[in-house]
């Protein structure tokens, strides 16, 4: 569990140091991306004894949810615009 706590502390400290939207995206990729540190922790699950796997997995999942929540708050802080939704195309309407 100390690896989870260390990653949490490091991630939150790095998030506090982010000063713009580009830095926020780099932080997201570093910690929550496909090859990020949280996924690396999850990959270590197979090396952990069976008795400890459940608690470790729950800890990693809780960390991922917590960091995702902090990411959402930081996006609001930097004013990162949400992705624009495309207008649905209706083939039954004439002239469109």
PDB file of N, CA and C in Angstrom:
ATOM      1  N   UNK A   1       0.810  -1.201   0.000  1.00  0.00           N
ATOM      2  CA  UNK A   1       0.000   0.000   0.000  1.00  0.00           C
ATOM      3  C   UNK A   1       0.851   1.261   0.000  1.00  0.00           C
ATOM      4  N   UNK A   2       2.094   1.143   0.384  1.00  0.00           N
ATOM      5  CA  UNK A   2       2.938   2.327   0.420  1.00  0.00           C
ATOM      6  C   UNK A   2       3.187   2.871  -0.981  1.00  0.00           C
ATOM      7  N   UNK A   3       3.197   1.985  -1.990  1.00  0.00           N
ATOM      8  CA  UNK A   3       3.364   2.455  -3.366  1.00  0.00           C
ATOM      9  C   UNK A   3       2.162   3.285  -3.802  1.00  0.00           C
ATOM     10  N   UNK A   4       0.989   2.875  -3.372  1.00  0.00           N
ATOM     11  CA  UNK A   4      -0.232   3.617  -3.708  1.00  0.00           C
ATOM     12  C   UNK A   4      -0.191   4.991  -3.051  1.00  0.00           C
ATOM     13  N   UNK A   5       0.177   5.025  -1.776  1.00  0.00           N
ATOM     14  CA  UNK A   5       0.255   6.300  -1.055  1.00  0.00           C
ATOM     15  C   UNK A   5       1.331   7.208  -1.645  1.00  0.00           C
ATOM     16  N   UNK A   6       2.455   6.621  -2.025  1.00  0.00           N
ATOM     17  CA  UNK A   6       3.533   7.411  -2.625  1.00  0.00           C
ATOM     18  C   UNK A   6       3.093   7.988  -3.962  1.00  0.00           C
ATOM     19  N   UNK A   7       2.391   7.185  -4.763  1.00  0.00           N
ATOM     20  CA  UNK A   7       1.898   7.664  -6.054  1.00  0.00           C
ATOM     21  C   UNK A   7       0.867   8.767  -5.851  1.00  0.00           C
ATOM     22  N   UNK A   8      -0.015   8.605  -4.869  1.00  0.00           N
ATOM     23  CA  UNK A   8      -1.030   9.622  -4.568  1.00  0.00           C
ATOM     24  C   UNK A   8      -0.356  10.945  -4.188  1.00  0.00           C
ATOM     25  N   UNK A   9       0.605  10.869  -3.294  1.00  0.00           N
ATOM     26  CA  UNK A   9       1.304  12.074  -2.835  1.00  0.00           C
ATOM     27  C   UNK A   9       2.034  12.750  -3.985  1.00  0.00           C
ATOM     28  N   UNK A  10       2.722  11.953  -4.791  1.00  0.00           N
ATOM     29  CA  UNK A  10       3.463  12.491  -5.935  1.00  0.00           C
ATOM     30  C   UNK A  10       2.525  13.120  -6.959  1.00  0.00           C
ATOM     31  N   UNK A  11       1.416  12.447  -7.245  1.00  0.00           N
ATOM     32  CA  UNK A  11       0.466  12.949  -8.240  1.00  0.00           C
ATOM     33  C   UNK A  11      -0.170  14.255  -7.798  1.00  0.00           C
ATOM     34  N   UNK A  12      -0.561  14.331  -6.538  1.00  0.00           N
ATOM     35  CA  UNK A  12      -1.199  15.553  -6.054  1.00  0.00           C
ATOM     36  C   UNK A  12      -0.213  16.717  -6.002  1.00  0.00           C
ATOM     37  N   UNK A  13       1.034  16.425  -5.662  1.00  0.00           N
ATOM     38  CA  UNK A  13       2.053  17.480  -5.666  1.00  0.00           C
ATOM     39  C   UNK A  13       2.304  17.963  -7.090  1.00  0.00           C
ATOM     40  N   UNK A  14       2.355  17.027  -8.031  1.00  0.00           N
ATOM     41  CA  UNK A  14       2.563  17.407  -9.429  1.00  0.00           C
ATOM     42  C   UNK A  14       1.371  18.199  -9.968  1.00  0.00           C
ATOM     43  N   UNK A  15       0.173  17.847  -9.528  1.00  0.00           N
ATOM     44  CA  UNK A  15      -1.024  18.566  -9.977  1.00  0.00           C
ATOM     45  C   UNK A  15      -1.019  20.003  -9.456  1.00  0.00           C
ATOM     46  N   UNK A  16      -0.543  20.209  -8.257  1.00  0.00           N
ATOM     47  CA  UNK A  16      -0.452  21.565  -7.710  1.00  0.00           C
ATOM     48  C   UNK A  16       0.539  22.420  -8.497  1.00  0.00           C
ATOM     49  N   UNK A  17       1.540  21.777  -9.081  1.00  0.00           N
ATOM     50  CA  UNK A  17       2.558  22.512  -9.837  1.00  0.00           C
ATOM     51  C   UNK A  17       2.118  22.831 -11.257  1.00  0.00           C
ATOM     52  N   UNK A  18       1.031  22.231 -11.718  1.00  0.00           N
ATOM     53  CA  UNK A  18       0.552  22.470 -13.082  1.00  0.00           C
ATOM     54  C   UNK A  18       0.033  23.901 -13.179  1.00  0.00           C
ATOM     55  N   UNK A  19       0.427  24.590 -14.270  1.00  0.00           N
ATOM     56  CA  UNK A  19       0.040  25.995 -14.391  1.00  0.00           C
ATOM     57  C   UNK A  19      -0.781  26.315 -15.638  1.00  0.00           C
ATOM     58  N   UNK A  20      -0.990  25.339 -16.521  1.00  0.00           N
ATOM     59  CA  UNK A  20      -1.796  25.603 -17.719  1.00  0.00           C
ATOM     60  C   UNK A  20      -2.441  24.317 -18.219  1.00  0.00           C
ATOM     61  N   UNK A  21      -3.280  24.441 -19.240  1.00  0.00           N
ATOM     62  CA  UNK A  21      -4.024  23.297 -19.754  1.00  0.00           C
ATOM     63  C   UNK A  21      -3.099  22.250 -20.381  1.00  0.00           C
ATOM     64  N   UNK A  22      -2.019  22.671 -21.015  1.00  0.00           N
ATOM     65  CA  UNK A  22      -1.078  21.720 -21.615  1.00  0.00           C
ATOM     66  C   UNK A  22      -0.385  20.904 -20.528  1.00  0.00           C
ATOM     67  N   UNK A  23      -0.039  21.547 -19.446  1.00  0.00           N
ATOM     68  CA  UNK A  23       0.563  20.847 -18.323  1.00  0.00           C
ATOM     69  C   UNK A  23      -0.414  19.883 -17.678  1.00  0.00           C
ATOM     70  N   UNK A  24      -1.679  20.258 -17.653  1.00  0.00           N
ATOM     71  CA  UNK A  24      -2.705  19.386 -17.104  1.00  0.00           C
ATOM     72  C   UNK A  24      -2.858  18.126 -17.952  1.00  0.00           C
ATOM     73  N   UNK A  25      -2.801  18.282 -19.255  1.00  0.00           N
ATOM     74  CA  UNK A  25      -2.883  17.123 -20.153  1.00  0.00           C
ATOM     75  C   UNK A  25      -1.669  16.217 -19.969  1.00  0.00           C
ATOM     76  N   UNK A  26      -0.509  16.795 -19.799  1.00  0.00           N
ATOM     77  CA  UNK A  26       0.701  16.003 -19.555  1.00  0.00           C
ATOM     78  C   UNK A  26       0.566  15.247 -18.228  1.00  0.00           C
ATOM     79  N   UNK A  27       0.006  15.890 -17.218  1.00  0.00           N
ATOM     80  CA  UNK A  27      -0.220  15.234 -15.933  1.00  0.00           C
ATOM     81  C   UNK A  27      -1.189  14.069 -16.087  1.00  0.00           C
ATOM     82  N   UNK A  28      -2.258  14.291 -16.846  1.00  0.00           N
ATOM     83  CA  UNK A  28      -3.252  13.231 -17.068  1.00  0.00           C
ATOM     84  C   UNK A  28      -2.608  12.021 -17.723  1.00  0.00           C
ATOM     85  N   UNK A  29      -1.791  12.270 -18.736  1.00  0.00           N
ATOM     86  CA  UNK A  29      -1.132  11.160 -19.420  1.00  0.00           C
ATOM     87  C   UNK A  29      -0.147  10.438 -18.508  1.00  0.00           C
ATOM     88  N   UNK A  30       0.556  11.190 -17.679  1.00  0.00           N
ATOM     89  CA  UNK A  30       1.546  10.596 -16.789  1.00  0.00           C
ATOM     90  C   UNK A  30       0.904   9.697 -15.744  1.00  0.00           C
ATOM     91  N   UNK A  31      -0.220  10.107 -15.194  1.00  0.00           N
ATOM     92  CA  UNK A  31      -0.814   9.356 -14.094  1.00  0.00           C
ATOM     93  C   UNK A  31      -2.026   8.522 -14.493  1.00  0.00           C
ATOM     94  N   UNK A  32      -2.868   9.002 -15.380  1.00  0.00           N
ATOM     95  CA  UNK A  32      -4.105   8.305 -15.703  1.00  0.00           C
ATOM     96  C   UNK A  32      -4.132   7.738 -17.119  1.00  0.00           C
ATOM     97  N   UNK A  33      -3.090   7.964 -17.881  1.00  0.00           N
ATOM     98  CA  UNK A  33      -3.051   7.494 -19.263  1.00  0.00           C
ATOM     99  C   UNK A  33      -2.924   5.986 -19.361  1.00  0.00           C
ATOM    100  N   UNK A  34      -2.997   5.498 -20.586  1.00  0.00           N
ATOM    101  CA  UNK A  34      -2.938   4.066 -20.853  1.00  0.00           C
ATOM    102  C   UNK A  34      -1.648   3.438 -20.333  1.00  0.00           C
ATOM    103  N   UNK A  35      -0.561   4.183 -20.403  1.00  0.00           N
ATOM    104  CA  UNK A  35       0.716   3.699 -19.895  1.00  0.00           C
ATOM    105  C   UNK A  35       1.150   4.490 -18.664  1.00  0.00           C
ATOM    106  N   UNK A  36       0.169   5.010 -17.952  1.00  0.00           N
ATOM    107  CA  UNK A  36       0.445   5.853 -16.793  1.00  0.00           C
ATOM    108  C   UNK A  36       0.817   5.058 -15.550  1.00  0.00           C
ATOM    109  N   UNK A  37       1.073   5.799 -14.516  1.00  0.00           N
ATOM    110  CA  UNK A  37       1.545   5.184 -13.272  1.00  0.00           C
ATOM    111  C   UNK A  37       0.463   4.384 -12.557  1.00  0.00           C
ATOM    112  N   UNK A  38      -0.788   4.797 -12.673  1.00  0.00           N
ATOM    113  CA  UNK A  38      -1.863   4.038 -12.036  1.00  0.00           C
ATOM    114  C   UNK A  38      -2.018   2.688 -12.731  1.00  0.00           C
ATOM    115  N   UNK A  39      -1.943   2.667 -14.044  1.00  0.00           N
ATOM    116  CA  UNK A  39      -2.028   1.398 -14.784  1.00  0.00           C
ATOM    117  C   UNK A  39      -0.830   0.513 -14.467  1.00  0.00           C
ATOM    118  N   UNK A  40       0.325   1.119 -14.254  1.00  0.00           N
ATOM    119  CA  UNK A  40       1.513   0.339 -13.889  1.00  0.00           C
ATOM    120  C   UNK A  40       1.315  -0.320 -12.523  1.00  0.00           C
ATOM    121  N   UNK A  41       0.671   0.396 -11.610  1.00  0.00           N
ATOM    122  CA  UNK A  41       0.370  -0.214 -10.309  1.00  0.00           C
ATOM    123  C   UNK A  41      -0.578  -1.394 -10.475  1.00  0.00           C
ATOM    124  N   UNK A  42      -1.556  -1.248 -11.354  1.00  0.00           N
ATOM    125  CA  UNK A  42      -2.515  -2.321 -11.571  1.00  0.00           C
ATOM    126  C   UNK A  42      -1.845  -3.549 -12.198  1.00  0.00           C
ATOM    127  N   UNK A  43      -0.856  -3.313 -13.045  1.00  0.00           N
ATOM    128  CA  UNK A  43      -0.133  -4.433 -13.651  1.00  0.00           C
ATOM    129  C   UNK A  43       0.673  -5.203 -12.612  1.00  0.00           C
ATOM    130  N   UNK A  44       1.071  -4.541 -11.550  1.00  0.00           N
ATOM    131  CA  UNK A  44       1.825  -5.203 -10.487  1.00  0.00           C
ATOM    132  C   UNK A  44       0.953  -6.124  -9.654  1.00  0.00           C
ATOM    133  N   UNK A  45      -0.341  -6.078  -9.868  1.00  0.00           N
ATOM    134  CA  UNK A  45      -1.274  -6.886  -9.099  1.00  0.00           C
ATOM    135  C   UNK A  45      -0.963  -8.378  -9.220  1.00  0.00           C
ATOM    136  N   UNK A  46      -0.497  -8.811 -10.376  1.00  0.00           N
ATOM    137  CA  UNK A  46      -0.213 -10.244 -10.570  1.00  0.00           C
ATOM    138  C   UNK A  46       1.010 -10.704  -9.775  1.00  0.00           C
ATOM    139  N   UNK A  47       1.857  -9.786  -9.357  1.00  0.00           N
ATOM    140  CA  UNK A  47       3.053 -10.144  -8.602  1.00  0.00           C
ATOM    141  C   UNK A  47       2.820 -10.162  -7.086  1.00  0.00           C
ATOM    142  N   UNK A  48       1.641  -9.738  -6.676  1.00  0.00           N
ATOM    143  CA  UNK A  48       1.320  -9.628  -5.254  1.00  0.00           C
ATOM    144  C   UNK A  48       0.676 -10.945  -4.799  1.00  0.00           C
ATOM    145  N   UNK A  49       0.973 -11.384  -3.576  1.00  0.00           N
ATOM    146  CA  UNK A  49       0.348 -12.619  -3.073  1.00  0.00           C
ATOM    147  C   UNK A  49      -1.180 -12.532  -3.096  1.00  0.00           C
ATOM    148  N   UNK A  50      -1.813 -13.667  -3.291  1.00  0.00           N
ATOM    149  CA  UNK A  50      -3.273 -13.718  -3.425  1.00  0.00           C
ATOM    150  C   UNK A  50      -4.010 -13.084  -2.256  1.00  0.00           C
ATOM    151  N   UNK A  51      -3.468 -13.219  -1.051  1.00  0.00           N
ATOM    152  CA  UNK A  51      -4.143 -12.676   0.124  1.00  0.00           C
ATOM    153  C   UNK A  51      -4.205 -11.149   0.097  1.00  0.00           C
ATOM    154  N   UNK A  52      -3.267 -10.530  -0.577  1.00  0.00           N
ATOM    155  CA  UNK A  52      -3.175  -9.068  -0.586  1.00  0.00           C
ATOM    156  C   UNK A  52      -3.739  -8.438  -1.854  1.00  0.00           C
ATOM    157  N   UNK A  53      -4.062  -9.257  -2.846  1.00  0.00           N
ATOM    158  CA  UNK A  53      -4.500  -8.720  -4.134  1.00  0.00           C
ATOM    159  C   UNK A  53      -5.774  -7.897  -4.038  1.00  0.00           C
ATOM    160  N   UNK A  54      -6.734  -8.367  -3.288  1.00  0.00           N
ATOM    161  CA  UNK A  54      -8.016  -7.661  -3.203  1.00  0.00           C
ATOM    162  C   UNK A  54      -7.832  -6.255  -2.625  1.00  0.00           C
ATOM    163  N   UNK A  55      -7.127  -6.162  -1.520  1.00  0.00           N
ATOM    164  CA  UNK A  55      -6.917  -4.861  -0.883  1.00  0.00           C
ATOM    165  C   UNK A  55      -6.093  -3.938  -1.783  1.00  0.00           C
ATOM    166  N   UNK A  56      -5.078  -4.499  -2.432  1.00  0.00           N
ATOM    167  CA  UNK A  56      -4.240  -3.683  -3.315  1.00  0.00           C
ATOM    168  C   UNK A  56      -5.055  -3.175  -4.500  1.00  0.00           C
ATOM    169  N   UNK A  57      -5.850  -4.052  -5.113  1.00  0.00           N
ATOM    170  CA  UNK A  57      -6.684  -3.658  -6.247  1.00  0.00           C
ATOM    171  C   UNK A  57      -7.692  -2.584  -5.867  1.00  0.00           C
ATOM    172  N   UNK A  58      -8.297  -2.734  -4.702  1.00  0.00           N
ATOM    173  CA  UNK A  58      -9.249  -1.724  -4.245  1.00  0.00           C
ATOM    174  C   UNK A  58      -8.559  -0.385  -4.002  1.00  0.00           C
ATOM    175  N   UNK A  59      -7.341  -0.447  -3.464  1.00  0.00           N
ATOM    176  CA  UNK A  59      -6.584   0.776  -3.238  1.00  0.00           C
ATOM    177  C   UNK A  59      -6.224   1.486  -4.533  1.00  0.00           C
ATOM    178  N   UNK A  60      -5.830   0.706  -5.540  1.00  0.00           N
ATOM    179  CA  UNK A  60      -5.489   1.301  -6.836  1.00  0.00           C
ATOM    180  C   UNK A  60      -6.731   1.892  -7.497  1.00  0.00           C
ATOM    181  N   UNK A  61      -7.851   1.196  -7.419  1.00  0.00           N
ATOM    182  CA  UNK A  61      -9.093   1.726  -7.989  1.00  0.00           C
ATOM    183  C   UNK A  61      -9.522   3.010  -7.287  1.00  0.00           C
ATOM    184  N   UNK A  62      -9.393   3.048  -5.977  1.00  0.00           N
ATOM    185  CA  UNK A  62      -9.735   4.256  -5.220  1.00  0.00           C
ATOM    186  C   UNK A  62      -8.813   5.406  -5.622  1.00  0.00           C
ATOM    187  N   UNK A  63      -7.536   5.104  -5.815  1.00  0.00           N
ATOM    188  CA  UNK A  63      -6.583   6.128  -6.243  1.00  0.00           C
ATOM    189  C   UNK A  63      -6.964   6.672  -7.617  1.00  0.00           C
ATOM    190  N   UNK A  64      -7.318   5.793  -8.529  1.00  0.00           N
ATOM    191  CA  UNK A  64      -7.688   6.231  -9.878  1.00  0.00           C
ATOM    192  C   UNK A  64      -8.922   7.133  -9.843  1.00  0.00           C
ATOM    193  N   UNK A  65      -9.911   6.760  -9.056  1.00  0.00           N
ATOM    194  CA  UNK A  65     -11.117   7.582  -8.938  1.00  0.00           C
ATOM    195  C   UNK A  65     -10.798   8.939  -8.303  1.00  0.00           C
ATOM    196  N   UNK A  66      -9.959   8.928  -7.291  1.00  0.00           N
ATOM    197  CA  UNK A  66      -9.585  10.179  -6.623  1.00  0.00           C
ATOM    198  C   UNK A  66      -8.848  11.114  -7.583  1.00  0.00           C
ATOM    199  N   UNK A  67      -7.896  10.574  -8.316  1.00  0.00           N
ATOM    200  CA  UNK A  67      -7.139  11.402  -9.265  1.00  0.00           C
ATOM    201  C   UNK A  67      -8.023  11.906 -10.392  1.00  0.00           C
ATOM    202  N   UNK A  68      -8.971  11.084 -10.833  1.00  0.00           N
ATOM    203  CA  UNK A  68      -9.904  11.534 -11.873  1.00  0.00           C
ATOM    204  C   UNK A  68     -10.764  12.689 -11.360  1.00  0.00           C
ATOM    205  N   UNK A  69     -11.161  12.639 -10.108  1.00  0.00           N
ATOM    206  CA  UNK A  69     -11.917  13.738  -9.509  1.00  0.00           C
ATOM    207  C   UNK A  69     -11.096  15.016  -9.428  1.00  0.00           C
ATOM    208  N   UNK A  70      -9.832  14.884  -9.043  1.00  0.00           N
ATOM    209  CA  UNK A  70      -8.951  16.050  -8.990  1.00  0.00           C
ATOM    210  C   UNK A  70      -8.714  16.612 -10.403  1.00  0.00           C
ATOM    211  N   UNK A  71      -8.645  15.722 -11.380  1.00  0.00           N
ATOM    212  CA  UNK A  71      -8.467  16.155 -12.764  1.00  0.00           C
ATOM    213  C   UNK A  71      -9.670  16.970 -13.225  1.00  0.00           C
ATOM    214  N   UNK A  72     -10.861  16.512 -12.901  1.00  0.00           N
ATOM    215  CA  UNK A  72     -12.077  17.245 -13.283  1.00  0.00           C
ATOM    216  C   UNK A  72     -12.095  18.630 -12.641  1.00  0.00           C
ATOM    217  N   UNK A  73     -11.704  18.715 -11.382  1.00  0.00           N
ATOM    218  CA  UNK A  73     -11.640  20.013 -10.708  1.00  0.00           C
ATOM    219  C   UNK A  73     -10.597  20.927 -11.329  1.00  0.00           C
ATOM    220  N   UNK A  74      -9.474  20.356 -11.723  1.00  0.00           N
ATOM    221  CA  UNK A  74      -8.415  21.158 -12.341  1.00  0.00           C
ATOM    222  C   UNK A  74      -8.837  21.631 -13.723  1.00  0.00           C
ATOM    223  N   UNK A  75      -9.603  20.824 -14.432  1.00  0.00           N
ATOM    224  CA  UNK A  75     -10.096  21.258 -15.747  1.00  0.00           C
ATOM    225  C   UNK A  75     -10.995  22.477 -15.593  1.00  0.00           C
ATOM    226  N   UNK A  76     -11.812  22.467 -14.554  1.00  0.00           N
ATOM    227  CA  UNK A  76     -12.659  23.631 -14.284  1.00  0.00           C
ATOM    228  C   UNK A  76     -11.807  24.850 -13.951  1.00  0.00           C
ATOM    229  N   UNK A  77     -10.745  24.624 -13.203  1.00  0.00           N
ATOM    230  CA  UNK A  77      -9.861  25.723 -12.791  1.00  0.00           C
ATOM    231  C   UNK A  77      -9.180  26.366 -13.993  1.00  0.00           C
ATOM    232  N   UNK A  78      -8.763  25.548 -14.961  1.00  0.00           N
ATOM    233  CA  UNK A  78      -8.076  26.077 -16.127  1.00  0.00           C
ATOM    234  C   UNK A  78      -9.030  26.426 -17.260  1.00  0.00           C
ATOM    235  N   UNK A  79     -10.290  26.160 -17.062  1.00  0.00           N
ATOM    236  CA  UNK A  79     -11.262  26.505 -18.089  1.00  0.00           C
ATOM    237  C   UNK A  79     -11.132  25.662 -19.332  1.00  0.00           C
ATOM    238  N   UNK A  80     -10.685  24.447 -19.181  1.00  0.00           N
ATOM    239  CA  UNK A  80     -10.574  23.555 -20.337  1.00  0.00           C
ATOM    240  C   UNK A  80     -11.974  23.289 -20.860  1.00  0.00           C
ATOM    241  N   UNK A  81     -12.167  23.616 -22.103  1.00  0.00           N
ATOM    242  CA  UNK A  81     -13.485  23.482 -22.708  1.00  0.00           C
ATOM    243  C   UNK A  81     -13.827  22.011 -22.914  1.00  0.00           C
ATOM    244  N   UNK A  82     -15.046  21.623 -22.596  1.00  0.00           N
ATOM    245  CA  UNK A  82     -15.446  20.248 -22.859  1.00  0.00           C
ATOM    246  C   UNK A  82     -15.547  20.014 -24.365  1.00  0.00           C
ATOM    247  N   UNK A  83     -15.456  18.784 -24.761  1.00  0.00           N
ATOM    248  CA  UNK A  83     -15.534  18.477 -26.185  1.00  0.00           C
ATOM    249  C   UNK A  83     -16.920  18.842 -26.696  1.00  0.00           C
ATOM    250  N   UNK A  84     -16.942  19.462 -27.854  1.00  0.00           N
ATOM    251  CA  UNK A  84     -18.205  19.871 -28.448  1.00  0.00           C
ATOM    252  C   UNK A  84     -18.955  18.644 -28.958  1.00  0.00           C
ATOM    253  N   UNK A  85     -20.232  18.630 -28.688  1.00  0.00           N
ATOM    254  CA  UNK A  85     -21.047  17.523 -29.178  1.00  0.00           C
ATOM    255  C   UNK A  85     -21.450  17.824 -30.613  1.00  0.00           C
ATOM    256  N   UNK A  86     -21.399  16.805 -31.426  1.00  0.00           N
ATOM    257  CA  UNK A  86     -21.824  16.970 -32.808  1.00  0.00           C
ATOM    258  C   UNK A  86     -23.346  16.944 -32.875  1.00  0.00           C
ATOM    259  N   UNK A  87     -23.872  17.740 -33.764  1.00  0.00           N
ATOM    260  CA  UNK A  87     -25.306  17.758 -33.952  1.00  0.00           C
ATOM    261  C   UNK A  87     -25.716  16.455 -34.610  1.00  0.00           C
ATOM    262  N   UNK A  88     -26.739  15.846 -34.055  1.00  0.00           N
ATOM    263  CA  UNK A  88     -27.218  14.578 -34.608  1.00  0.00           C
ATOM    264  C   UNK A  88     -27.777  14.817 -36.011  1.00  0.00           C
ATOM    265  N   UNK A  89     -27.457  13.934 -36.909  1.00  0.00           N
ATOM    266  CA  UNK A  89     -27.922  14.034 -38.280  1.00  0.00           C
ATOM    267  C   UNK A  89     -29.176  13.192 -38.433  1.00  0.00           C
ATOM    268  N   UNK A  90     -30.260  13.827 -38.842  1.00  0.00           N
ATOM    269  CA  UNK A  90     -31.529  13.137 -39.022  1.00  0.00           C
ATOM    270  C   UNK A  90     -31.782  12.989 -40.513  1.00  0.00           C
ATOM    271  N   UNK A  91     -31.749  11.762 -40.992  1.00  0.00           N
ATOM    272  CA  UNK A  91     -31.907  11.553 -42.439  1.00  0.00           C
ATOM    273  C   UNK A  91     -33.341  11.731 -42.902  1.00  0.00           C
ATOM    274  N   UNK A  92     -34.286  11.836 -41.980  1.00  0.00           N
ATOM    275  CA  UNK A  92     -35.683  11.989 -42.366  1.00  0.00           C
ATOM    276  C   UNK A  92     -36.054  13.434 -42.635  1.00  0.00           C
ATOM    277  N   UNK A  93     -35.214  14.381 -42.229  1.00  0.00           N
ATOM    278  CA  UNK A  93     -35.513  15.789 -42.454  1.00  0.00           C
ATOM    279  C   UNK A  93     -35.069  16.200 -43.853  1.00  0.00           C
ATOM    280  N   UNK A  94     -35.924  16.914 -44.581  1.00  0.00           N
ATOM    281  CA  UNK A  94     -35.551  17.327 -45.934  1.00  0.00           C
ATOM    282  C   UNK A  94     -34.560  18.491 -45.891  1.00  0.00           C
ATOM    283  N   UNK A  95     -33.660  18.510 -46.854  1.00  0.00           N
ATOM    284  CA  UNK A  95     -32.749  19.632 -47.015  1.00  0.00           C
ATOM    285  C   UNK A  95     -31.578  19.662 -46.066  1.00  0.00           C
ATOM    286  N   UNK A  96     -31.315  18.651 -45.361  1.00  0.00           N
ATOM    287  CA  UNK A  96     -30.167  18.656 -44.444  1.00  0.00           C
ATOM    288  C   UNK A  96     -29.167  17.624 -44.826  1.00  0.00           C
TER     289      UNK A  96
END
